[in-house]
Amino acid sequence: MGLFRLVSLVACLALTGGGAEAHAIVLNSTPRPDAIVSGRELAIEIRFNSRIDAGRSHIKLFGREGAAVSLPLDESASEDMLKARATGLAPGSYRLHWQTLSPDGHISQGDIPFRVDR
């Protein structure tokens, strides 16, 4: 790393106070990105590096034809996890879109593509 890049990184961290660490970051998920799963039902779990506000979070499932379905969240999930269940899955490609709110007020979101195969 060049001296200029190192100085820029230090200056950025000093100005933001390390704020990037405040966002909820996915540690692991089921399904994993680009996973191939089987069956008509899928238990979904997304674990984050911090507590999240599940009441202001959601998971949407985008199906083979692009239509989105909001999945009800399982309220028994721990404070750092979103859980849901997808049903009626047919073979094909899908995308989970998640969005969550960290306790510090930062919104994080992302996608987890996967495929259902029989």
PDB file of C-alpha atoms in Angstrom, residues 33-111:
ATOM      1  CA  PRO A  33     -24.946 -16.907  -1.889  1.00  0.00           C
ATOM      2  CA  ASP A  34     -25.180 -18.894  -5.140  1.00  0.00           C
ATOM      3  CA  ALA A  35     -26.254 -22.054  -3.284  1.00  0.00           C
ATOM      4  CA  ILE A  36     -28.216 -24.786  -5.010  1.00  0.00           C
ATOM      5  CA  VAL A  37     -30.991 -26.100  -2.772  1.00  0.00           C
ATOM      6  CA  SER A  38     -33.735 -28.683  -3.231  1.00  0.00           C
ATOM      7  CA  GLY A  39     -37.299 -28.956  -2.040  1.00  0.00           C
ATOM      8  CA  ARG A  40     -40.356 -26.728  -2.073  1.00  0.00           C
ATOM      9  CA  GLU A  41     -39.594 -25.119   1.316  1.00  0.00           C
ATOM     10  CA  LEU A  42     -36.541 -23.260   2.516  1.00  0.00           C
ATOM     11  CA  ALA A  43     -35.613 -22.086   6.016  1.00  0.00           C
ATOM     12  CA  ILE A  44     -33.833 -18.734   5.701  1.00  0.00           C
ATOM     13  CA  GLU A  45     -31.397 -17.396   8.291  1.00  0.00           C
ATOM     14  CA  ILE A  46     -29.236 -14.305   7.950  1.00  0.00           C
ATOM     15  CA  ARG A  47     -26.850 -13.588  10.846  1.00  0.00           C
ATOM     16  CA  PHE A  48     -25.274 -10.137  11.296  1.00  0.00           C
ATOM     17  CA  ASN A  49     -22.249  -8.854  13.188  1.00  0.00           C
ATOM     18  CA  SER A  50     -24.447  -6.755  15.488  1.00  0.00           C
ATOM     19  CA  ARG A  51     -27.907  -6.470  16.953  1.00  0.00           C
ATOM     20  CA  ILE A  52     -30.536  -5.352  14.426  1.00  0.00           C
ATOM     21  CA  ASP A  53     -33.997  -3.825  14.612  1.00  0.00           C
ATOM     22  CA  ALA A  54     -36.104  -6.708  13.280  1.00  0.00           C
ATOM     23  CA  GLY A  55     -39.240  -4.558  13.433  1.00  0.00           C
ATOM     24  CA  ARG A  56     -37.785  -2.314  10.731  1.00  0.00           C
ATOM     25  CA  SER A  57     -36.255  -5.080   8.668  1.00  0.00           C
ATOM     26  CA  HIS A  58     -37.566  -7.237   5.878  1.00  0.00           C
ATOM     27  CA  ILE A  59     -36.763 -10.065   3.510  1.00  0.00           C
ATOM     28  CA  LYS A  60     -38.240 -10.191   0.020  1.00  0.00           C
ATOM     29  CA  LEU A  61     -38.075 -13.164  -2.305  1.00  0.00           C
ATOM     30  CA  PHE A  62     -37.776 -12.389  -6.005  1.00  0.00           C
ATOM     31  CA  GLY A  63     -38.950 -15.324  -8.053  1.00  0.00           C
ATOM     32  CA  ARG A  64     -38.220 -16.696 -11.450  1.00  0.00           C
ATOM     33  CA  GLU A  65     -40.354 -14.067 -13.171  1.00  0.00           C
ATOM     34  CA  GLY A  66     -39.121 -11.101 -11.137  1.00  0.00           C
ATOM     35  CA  ALA A  67     -42.155 -10.757  -8.867  1.00  0.00           C
ATOM     36  CA  ALA A  68     -41.330 -10.016  -5.220  1.00  0.00           C
ATOM     37  CA  VAL A  69     -42.979 -11.598  -2.200  1.00  0.00           C
ATOM     38  CA  SER A  70     -42.419 -10.230   1.315  1.00  0.00           C
ATOM     39  CA  LEU A  71     -41.612 -13.093   3.658  1.00  0.00           C
ATOM     40  CA  PRO A  72     -42.970 -12.924   7.217  1.00  0.00           C
ATOM     41  CA  LEU A  73     -40.099 -12.746   9.699  1.00  0.00           C
ATOM     42  CA  ASP A  74     -39.837 -15.311  12.479  1.00  0.00           C
ATOM     43  CA  GLU A  75     -40.091 -13.340  15.720  1.00  0.00           C
ATOM     44  CA  SER A  76     -38.204 -16.027  17.650  1.00  0.00           C
ATOM     45  CA  ALA A  77     -34.934 -15.101  15.921  1.00  0.00           C
ATOM     46  CA  SER A  78     -32.065 -13.821  18.052  1.00  0.00           C
ATOM     47  CA  GLU A  79     -31.259 -10.083  18.149  1.00  0.00           C
ATOM     48  CA  ASP A  80     -28.606 -10.436  15.451  1.00  0.00           C
ATOM     49  CA  MET A  81     -30.577 -12.566  13.004  1.00  0.00           C
ATOM     50  CA  LEU A  82     -33.384 -12.459  10.453  1.00  0.00           C
ATOM     51  CA  LYS A  83     -35.302 -15.696   9.984  1.00  0.00           C
ATOM     52  CA  ALA A  84     -38.067 -16.535   7.531  1.00  0.00           C
ATOM     53  CA  ARG A  85     -39.448 -19.442   5.533  1.00  0.00           C
ATOM     54  CA  ALA A  86     -40.085 -19.599   1.809  1.00  0.00           C
ATOM     55  CA  THR A  87     -42.683 -22.096   0.596  1.00  0.00           C
ATOM     56  CA  GLY A  88     -43.960 -23.320  -2.739  1.00  0.00           C
ATOM     57  CA  LEU A  89     -40.583 -23.070  -4.433  1.00  0.00           C
ATOM     58  CA  ALA A  90     -40.302 -24.476  -7.951  1.00  0.00           C
ATOM     59  CA  PRO A  91     -37.039 -25.218  -9.735  1.00  0.00           C
ATOM     60  CA  GLY A  92     -35.321 -22.062 -10.956  1.00  0.00           C
ATOM     61  CA  SER A  93     -33.302 -19.032  -9.896  1.00  0.00           C
ATOM     62  CA  TYR A  94     -34.303 -16.805  -6.981  1.00  0.00           C
ATOM     63  CA  ARG A  95     -32.955 -13.809  -5.116  1.00  0.00           C
ATOM     64  CA  LEU A  96     -33.440 -12.891  -1.473  1.00  0.00           C
ATOM     65  CA  HIS A  97     -33.306  -9.168  -0.837  1.00  0.00           C
ATOM     66  CA  TRP A  98     -32.821  -8.232   2.806  1.00  0.00           C
ATOM     67  CA  GLN A  99     -32.839  -4.837   4.474  1.00  0.00           C
ATOM     68  CA  THR A 100     -32.222  -4.111   8.129  1.00  0.00           C
ATOM     69  CA  LEU A 101     -31.723  -1.220  10.496  1.00  0.00           C
ATOM     70  CA  SER A 102     -28.823  -1.152  12.941  1.00  0.00           C
ATOM     71  CA  PRO A 103     -29.381   0.336  16.403  1.00  0.00           C
ATOM     72  CA  ASP A 104     -27.270   3.330  15.326  1.00  0.00           C
ATOM     73  CA  GLY A 105     -29.798   4.140  12.593  1.00  0.00           C
ATOM     74  CA  HIS A 106     -27.838   2.889   9.581  1.00  0.00           C
ATOM     75  CA  ILE A 107     -29.741   0.879   6.971  1.00  0.00           C
ATOM     76  CA  SER A 108     -27.962  -2.078   5.438  1.00  0.00           C
ATOM     77  CA  GLN A 109     -29.238  -4.152   2.548  1.00  0.00           C
ATOM     78  CA  GLY A 110     -28.096  -6.838   0.181  1.00  0.00           C
ATOM     79  CA  ASP A 111     -29.030  -9.749  -2.023  1.00  0.00           C
TER      80      ASP A 111
END
